[in-house]
PDB file of N, CA and C in Angstrom:
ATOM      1  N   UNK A   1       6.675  -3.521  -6.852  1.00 74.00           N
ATOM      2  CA  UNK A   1       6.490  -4.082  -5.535  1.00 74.00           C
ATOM      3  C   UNK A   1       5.128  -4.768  -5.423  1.00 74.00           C
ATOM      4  N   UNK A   2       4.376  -3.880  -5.833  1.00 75.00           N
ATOM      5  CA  UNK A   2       2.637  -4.875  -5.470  1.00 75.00           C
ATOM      6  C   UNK A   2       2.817  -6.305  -6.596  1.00 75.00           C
ATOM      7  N   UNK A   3       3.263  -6.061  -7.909  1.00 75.00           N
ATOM      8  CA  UNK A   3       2.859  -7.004  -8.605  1.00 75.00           C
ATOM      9  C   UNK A   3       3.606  -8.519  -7.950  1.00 75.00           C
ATOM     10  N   UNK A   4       4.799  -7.918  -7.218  1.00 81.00           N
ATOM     11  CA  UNK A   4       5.524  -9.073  -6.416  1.00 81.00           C
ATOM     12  C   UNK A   4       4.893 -10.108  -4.966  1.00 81.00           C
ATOM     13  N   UNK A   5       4.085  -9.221  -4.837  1.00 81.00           N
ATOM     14  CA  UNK A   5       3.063  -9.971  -3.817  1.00 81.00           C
ATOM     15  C   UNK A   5       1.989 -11.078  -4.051  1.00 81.00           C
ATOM     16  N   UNK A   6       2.088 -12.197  -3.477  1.00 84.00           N
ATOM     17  CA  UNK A   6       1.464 -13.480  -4.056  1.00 84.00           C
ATOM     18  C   UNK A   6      -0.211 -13.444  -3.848  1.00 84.00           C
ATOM     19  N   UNK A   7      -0.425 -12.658  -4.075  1.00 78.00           N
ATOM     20  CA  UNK A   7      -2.172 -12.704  -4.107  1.00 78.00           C
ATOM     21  C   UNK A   7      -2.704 -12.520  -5.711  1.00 78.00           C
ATOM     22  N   UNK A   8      -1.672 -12.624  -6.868  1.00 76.00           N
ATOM     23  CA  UNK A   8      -2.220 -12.744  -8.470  1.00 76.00           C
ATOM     24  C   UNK A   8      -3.174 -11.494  -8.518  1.00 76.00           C
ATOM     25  N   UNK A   9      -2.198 -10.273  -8.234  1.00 77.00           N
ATOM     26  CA  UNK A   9      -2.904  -8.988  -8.704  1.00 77.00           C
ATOM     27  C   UNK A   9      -3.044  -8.854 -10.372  1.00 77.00           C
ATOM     28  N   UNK A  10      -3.815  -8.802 -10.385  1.00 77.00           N
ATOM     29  CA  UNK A  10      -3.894  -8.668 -12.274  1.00 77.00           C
ATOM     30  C   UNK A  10      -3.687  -6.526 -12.488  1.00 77.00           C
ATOM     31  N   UNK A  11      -4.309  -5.842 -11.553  1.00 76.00           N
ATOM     32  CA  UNK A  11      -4.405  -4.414 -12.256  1.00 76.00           C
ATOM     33  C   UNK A  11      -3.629  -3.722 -10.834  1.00 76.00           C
ATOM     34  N   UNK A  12      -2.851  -2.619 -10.867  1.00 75.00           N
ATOM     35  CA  UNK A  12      -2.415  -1.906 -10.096  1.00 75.00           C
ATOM     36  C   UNK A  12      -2.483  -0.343 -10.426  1.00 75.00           C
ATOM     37  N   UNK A  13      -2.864   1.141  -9.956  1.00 74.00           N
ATOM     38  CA  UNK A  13      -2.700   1.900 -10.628  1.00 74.00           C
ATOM     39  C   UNK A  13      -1.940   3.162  -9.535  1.00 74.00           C
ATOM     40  N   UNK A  14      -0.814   3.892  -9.688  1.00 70.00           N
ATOM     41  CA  UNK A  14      -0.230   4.604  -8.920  1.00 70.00           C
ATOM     42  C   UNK A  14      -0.523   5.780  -8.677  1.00 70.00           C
ATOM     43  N   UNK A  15      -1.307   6.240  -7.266  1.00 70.00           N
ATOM     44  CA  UNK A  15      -1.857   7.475  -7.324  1.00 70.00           C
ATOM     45  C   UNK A  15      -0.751   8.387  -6.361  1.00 70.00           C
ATOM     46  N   UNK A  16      -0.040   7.976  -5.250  1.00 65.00           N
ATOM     47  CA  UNK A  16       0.262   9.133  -4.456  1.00 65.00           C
ATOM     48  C   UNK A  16       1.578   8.570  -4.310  1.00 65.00           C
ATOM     49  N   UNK A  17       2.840   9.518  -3.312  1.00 70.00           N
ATOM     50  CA  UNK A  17       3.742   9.152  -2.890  1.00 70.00           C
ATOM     51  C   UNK A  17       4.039   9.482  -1.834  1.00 70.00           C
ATOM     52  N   UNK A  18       5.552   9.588  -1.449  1.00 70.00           N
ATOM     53  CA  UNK A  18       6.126  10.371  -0.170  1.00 70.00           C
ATOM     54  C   UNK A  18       4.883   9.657   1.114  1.00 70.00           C
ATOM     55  N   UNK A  19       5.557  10.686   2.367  1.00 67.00           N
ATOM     56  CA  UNK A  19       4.991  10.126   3.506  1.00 67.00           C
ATOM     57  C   UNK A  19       3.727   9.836   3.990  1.00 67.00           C
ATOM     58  N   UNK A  20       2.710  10.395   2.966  1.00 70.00           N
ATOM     59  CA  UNK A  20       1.180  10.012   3.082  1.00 70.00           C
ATOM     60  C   UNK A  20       0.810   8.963   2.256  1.00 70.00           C
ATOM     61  N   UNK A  21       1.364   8.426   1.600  1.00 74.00           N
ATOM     62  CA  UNK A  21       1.408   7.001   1.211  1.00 74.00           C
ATOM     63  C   UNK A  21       1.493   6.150   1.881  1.00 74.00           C
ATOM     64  N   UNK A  22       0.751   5.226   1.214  1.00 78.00           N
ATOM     65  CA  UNK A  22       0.195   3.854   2.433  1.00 78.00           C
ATOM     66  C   UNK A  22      -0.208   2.695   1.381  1.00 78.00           C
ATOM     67  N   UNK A  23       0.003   1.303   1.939  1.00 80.00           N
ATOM     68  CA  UNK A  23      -0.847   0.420   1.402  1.00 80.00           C
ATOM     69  C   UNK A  23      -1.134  -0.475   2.586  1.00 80.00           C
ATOM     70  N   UNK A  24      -2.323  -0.797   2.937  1.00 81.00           N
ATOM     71  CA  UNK A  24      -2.630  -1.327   4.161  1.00 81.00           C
ATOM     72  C   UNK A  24      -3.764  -2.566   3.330  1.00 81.00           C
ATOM     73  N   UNK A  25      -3.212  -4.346   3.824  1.00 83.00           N
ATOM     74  CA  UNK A  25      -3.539  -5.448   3.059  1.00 83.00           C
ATOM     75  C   UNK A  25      -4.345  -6.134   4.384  1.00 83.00           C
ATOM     76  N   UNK A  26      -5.438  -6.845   4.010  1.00 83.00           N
ATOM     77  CA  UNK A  26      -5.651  -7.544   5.344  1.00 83.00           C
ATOM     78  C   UNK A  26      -6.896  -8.345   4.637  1.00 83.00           C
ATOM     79  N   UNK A  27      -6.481  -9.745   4.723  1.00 84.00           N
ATOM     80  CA  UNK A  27      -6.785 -10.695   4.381  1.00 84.00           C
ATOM     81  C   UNK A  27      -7.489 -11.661   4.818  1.00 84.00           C
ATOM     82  N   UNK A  28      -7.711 -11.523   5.705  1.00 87.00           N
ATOM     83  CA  UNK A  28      -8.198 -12.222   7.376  1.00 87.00           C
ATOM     84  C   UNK A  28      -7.241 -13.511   7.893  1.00 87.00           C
ATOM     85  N   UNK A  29      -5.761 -13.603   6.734  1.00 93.00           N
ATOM     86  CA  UNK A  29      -5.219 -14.849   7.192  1.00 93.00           C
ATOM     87  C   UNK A  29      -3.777 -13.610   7.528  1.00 93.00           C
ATOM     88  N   UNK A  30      -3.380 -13.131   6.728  1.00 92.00           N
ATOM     89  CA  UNK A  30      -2.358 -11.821   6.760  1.00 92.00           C
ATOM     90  C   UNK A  30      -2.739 -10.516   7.212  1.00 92.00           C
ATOM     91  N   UNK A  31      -1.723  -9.644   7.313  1.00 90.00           N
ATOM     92  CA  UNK A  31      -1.961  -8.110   7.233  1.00 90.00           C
ATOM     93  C   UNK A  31      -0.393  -7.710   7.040  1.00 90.00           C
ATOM     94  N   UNK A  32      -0.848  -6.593   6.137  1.00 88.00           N
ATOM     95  CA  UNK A  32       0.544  -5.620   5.907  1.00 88.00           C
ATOM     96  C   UNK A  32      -0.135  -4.213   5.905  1.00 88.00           C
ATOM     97  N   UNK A  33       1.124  -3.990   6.346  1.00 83.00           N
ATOM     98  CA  UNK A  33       1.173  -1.977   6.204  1.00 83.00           C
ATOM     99  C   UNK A  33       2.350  -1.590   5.942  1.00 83.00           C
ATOM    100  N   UNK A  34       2.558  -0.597   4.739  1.00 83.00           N
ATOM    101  CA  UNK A  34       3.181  -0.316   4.104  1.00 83.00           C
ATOM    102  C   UNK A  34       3.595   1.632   4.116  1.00 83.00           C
ATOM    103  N   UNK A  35       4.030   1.830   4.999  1.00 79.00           N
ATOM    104  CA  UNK A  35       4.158   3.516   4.713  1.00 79.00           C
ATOM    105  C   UNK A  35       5.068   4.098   3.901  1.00 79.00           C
ATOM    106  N   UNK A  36       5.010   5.391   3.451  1.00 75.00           N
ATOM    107  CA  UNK A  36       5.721   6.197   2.570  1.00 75.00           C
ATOM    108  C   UNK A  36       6.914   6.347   3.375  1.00 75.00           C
ATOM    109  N   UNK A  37       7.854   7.125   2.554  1.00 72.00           N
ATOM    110  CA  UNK A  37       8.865   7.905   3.593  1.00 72.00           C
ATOM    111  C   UNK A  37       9.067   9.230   2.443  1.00 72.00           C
ATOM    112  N   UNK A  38       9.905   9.899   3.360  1.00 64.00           N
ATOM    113  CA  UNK A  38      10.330  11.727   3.351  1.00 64.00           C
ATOM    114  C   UNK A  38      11.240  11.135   2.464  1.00 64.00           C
ATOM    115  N   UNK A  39      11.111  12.023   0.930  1.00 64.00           N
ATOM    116  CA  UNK A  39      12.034  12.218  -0.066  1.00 64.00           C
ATOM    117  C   UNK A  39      11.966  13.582  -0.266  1.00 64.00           C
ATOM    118  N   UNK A  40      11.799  14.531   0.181  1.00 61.00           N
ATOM    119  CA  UNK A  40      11.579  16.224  -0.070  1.00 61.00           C
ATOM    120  C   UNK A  40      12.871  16.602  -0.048  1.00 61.00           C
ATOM    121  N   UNK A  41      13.879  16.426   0.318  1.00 63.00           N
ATOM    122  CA  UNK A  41      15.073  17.292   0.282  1.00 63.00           C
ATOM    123  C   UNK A  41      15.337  17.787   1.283  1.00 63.00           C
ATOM    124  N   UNK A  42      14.149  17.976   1.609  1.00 60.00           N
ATOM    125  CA  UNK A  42      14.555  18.774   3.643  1.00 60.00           C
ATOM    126  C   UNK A  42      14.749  17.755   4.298  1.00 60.00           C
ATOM    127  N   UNK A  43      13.678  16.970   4.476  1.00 61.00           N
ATOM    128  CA  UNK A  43      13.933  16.259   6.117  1.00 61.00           C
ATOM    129  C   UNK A  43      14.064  14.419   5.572  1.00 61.00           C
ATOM    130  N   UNK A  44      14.965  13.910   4.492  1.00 59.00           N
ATOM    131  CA  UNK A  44      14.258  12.542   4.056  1.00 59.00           C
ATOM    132  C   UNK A  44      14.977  11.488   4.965  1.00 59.00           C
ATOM    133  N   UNK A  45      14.567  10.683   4.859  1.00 59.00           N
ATOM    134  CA  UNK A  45      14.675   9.663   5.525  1.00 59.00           C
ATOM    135  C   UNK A  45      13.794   8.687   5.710  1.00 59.00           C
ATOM    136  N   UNK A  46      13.606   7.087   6.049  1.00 63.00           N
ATOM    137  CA  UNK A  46      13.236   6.121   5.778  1.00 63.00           C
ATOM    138  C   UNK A  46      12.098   5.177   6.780  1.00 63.00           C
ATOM    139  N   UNK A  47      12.406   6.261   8.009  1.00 68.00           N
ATOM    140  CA  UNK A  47      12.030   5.793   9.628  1.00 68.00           C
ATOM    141  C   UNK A  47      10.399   6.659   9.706  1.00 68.00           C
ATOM    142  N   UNK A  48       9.846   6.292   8.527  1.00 69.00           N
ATOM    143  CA  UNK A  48       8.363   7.061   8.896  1.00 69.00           C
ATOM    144  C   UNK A  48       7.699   5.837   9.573  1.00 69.00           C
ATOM    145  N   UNK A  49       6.891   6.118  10.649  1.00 71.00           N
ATOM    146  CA  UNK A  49       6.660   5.001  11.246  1.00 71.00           C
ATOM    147  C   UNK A  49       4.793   5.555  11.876  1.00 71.00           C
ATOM    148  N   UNK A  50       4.404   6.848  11.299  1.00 70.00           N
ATOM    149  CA  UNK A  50       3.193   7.199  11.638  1.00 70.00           C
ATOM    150  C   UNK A  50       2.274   7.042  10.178  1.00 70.00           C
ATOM    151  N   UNK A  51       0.956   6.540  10.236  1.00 73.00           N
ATOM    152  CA  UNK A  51       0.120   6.313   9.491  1.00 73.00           C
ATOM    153  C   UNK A  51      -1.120   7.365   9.427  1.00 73.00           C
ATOM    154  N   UNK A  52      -1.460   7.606   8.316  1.00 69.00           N
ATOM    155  CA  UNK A  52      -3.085   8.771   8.474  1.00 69.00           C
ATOM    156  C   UNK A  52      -4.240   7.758   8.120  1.00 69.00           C
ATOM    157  N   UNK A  53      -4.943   8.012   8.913  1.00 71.00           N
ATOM    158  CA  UNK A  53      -6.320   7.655   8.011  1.00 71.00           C
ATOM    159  C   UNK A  53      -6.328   7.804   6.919  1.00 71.00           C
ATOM    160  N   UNK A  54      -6.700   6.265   6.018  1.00 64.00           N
ATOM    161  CA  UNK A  54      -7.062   6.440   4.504  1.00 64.00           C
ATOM    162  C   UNK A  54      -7.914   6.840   4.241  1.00 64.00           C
ATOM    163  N   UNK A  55      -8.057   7.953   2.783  1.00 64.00           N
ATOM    164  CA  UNK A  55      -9.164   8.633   2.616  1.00 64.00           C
ATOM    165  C   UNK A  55      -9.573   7.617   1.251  1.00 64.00           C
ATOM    166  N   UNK A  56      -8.737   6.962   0.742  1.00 68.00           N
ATOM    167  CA  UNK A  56      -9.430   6.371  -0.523  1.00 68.00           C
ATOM    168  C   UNK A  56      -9.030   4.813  -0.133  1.00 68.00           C
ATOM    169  N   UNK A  57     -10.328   4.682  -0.553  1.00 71.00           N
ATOM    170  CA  UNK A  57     -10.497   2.731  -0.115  1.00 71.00           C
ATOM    171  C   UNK A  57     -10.792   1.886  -1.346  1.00 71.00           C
ATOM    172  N   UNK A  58     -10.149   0.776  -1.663  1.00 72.00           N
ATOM    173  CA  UNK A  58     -10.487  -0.047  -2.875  1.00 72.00           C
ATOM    174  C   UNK A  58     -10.818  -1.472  -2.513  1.00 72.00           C
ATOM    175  N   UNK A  59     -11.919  -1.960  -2.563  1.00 73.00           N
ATOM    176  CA  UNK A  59     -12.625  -2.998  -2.073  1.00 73.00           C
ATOM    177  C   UNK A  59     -11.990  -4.365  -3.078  1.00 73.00           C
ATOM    178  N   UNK A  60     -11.874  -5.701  -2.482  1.00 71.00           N
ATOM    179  CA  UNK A  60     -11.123  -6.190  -3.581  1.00 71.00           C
ATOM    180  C   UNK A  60     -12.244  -7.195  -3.307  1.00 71.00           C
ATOM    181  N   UNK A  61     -12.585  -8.267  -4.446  1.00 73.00           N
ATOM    182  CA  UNK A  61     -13.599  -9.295  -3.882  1.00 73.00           C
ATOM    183  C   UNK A  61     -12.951 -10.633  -4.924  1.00 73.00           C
ATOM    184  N   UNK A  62     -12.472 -12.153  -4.051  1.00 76.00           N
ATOM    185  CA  UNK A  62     -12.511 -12.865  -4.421  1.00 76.00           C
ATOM    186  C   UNK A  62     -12.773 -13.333  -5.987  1.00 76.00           C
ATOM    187  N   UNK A  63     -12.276 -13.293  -7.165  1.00 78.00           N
ATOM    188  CA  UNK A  63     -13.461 -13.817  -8.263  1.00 78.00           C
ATOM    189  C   UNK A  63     -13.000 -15.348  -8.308  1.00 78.00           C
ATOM    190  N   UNK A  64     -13.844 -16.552  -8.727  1.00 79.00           N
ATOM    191  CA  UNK A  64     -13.743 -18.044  -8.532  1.00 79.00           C
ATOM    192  C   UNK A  64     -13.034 -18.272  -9.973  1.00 79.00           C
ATOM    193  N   UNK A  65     -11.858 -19.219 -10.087  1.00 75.00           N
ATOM    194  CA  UNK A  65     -11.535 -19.170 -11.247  1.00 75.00           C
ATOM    195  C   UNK A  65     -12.157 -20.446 -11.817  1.00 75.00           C
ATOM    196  N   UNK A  66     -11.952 -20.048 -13.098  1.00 71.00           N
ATOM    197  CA  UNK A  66     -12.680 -21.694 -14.377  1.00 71.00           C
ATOM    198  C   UNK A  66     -11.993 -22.402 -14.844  1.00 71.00           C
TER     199      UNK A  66
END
């Protein structure tokens, strides 16, 4: 899914899943938010629609190409 997004991600690395998963994009021209959903067996379903504060942040910065 990320590598399908047109911003020429070169590195991606997969840390978490399920409903505390998040990817939140903001570009100053776009924004996306992306939440997990319930795969546990008890309660799953697809309609997660609440977000947590991210505890881990990855700064991305422009590089100019040659």
């Amino acid at each position: 899914m990320l590598m399908q997004i047109p911003i020429k991600l070169e590195r991606a690395m997969y840390v978490e899943g399920g409903a505390d998963a998040q990817l939140y994009i903001n570009t100053g021209k776009e924004e996306h938010e992306f939440i997990g959903s319930y795969s546990t067996g008890l309660r799953e379903h697809d309609q997660n629609t609440f977000s947590h504060p991210i505890p881990n942040v990855l700064g991305l910065i422009r590089v100019k190409q040659q």
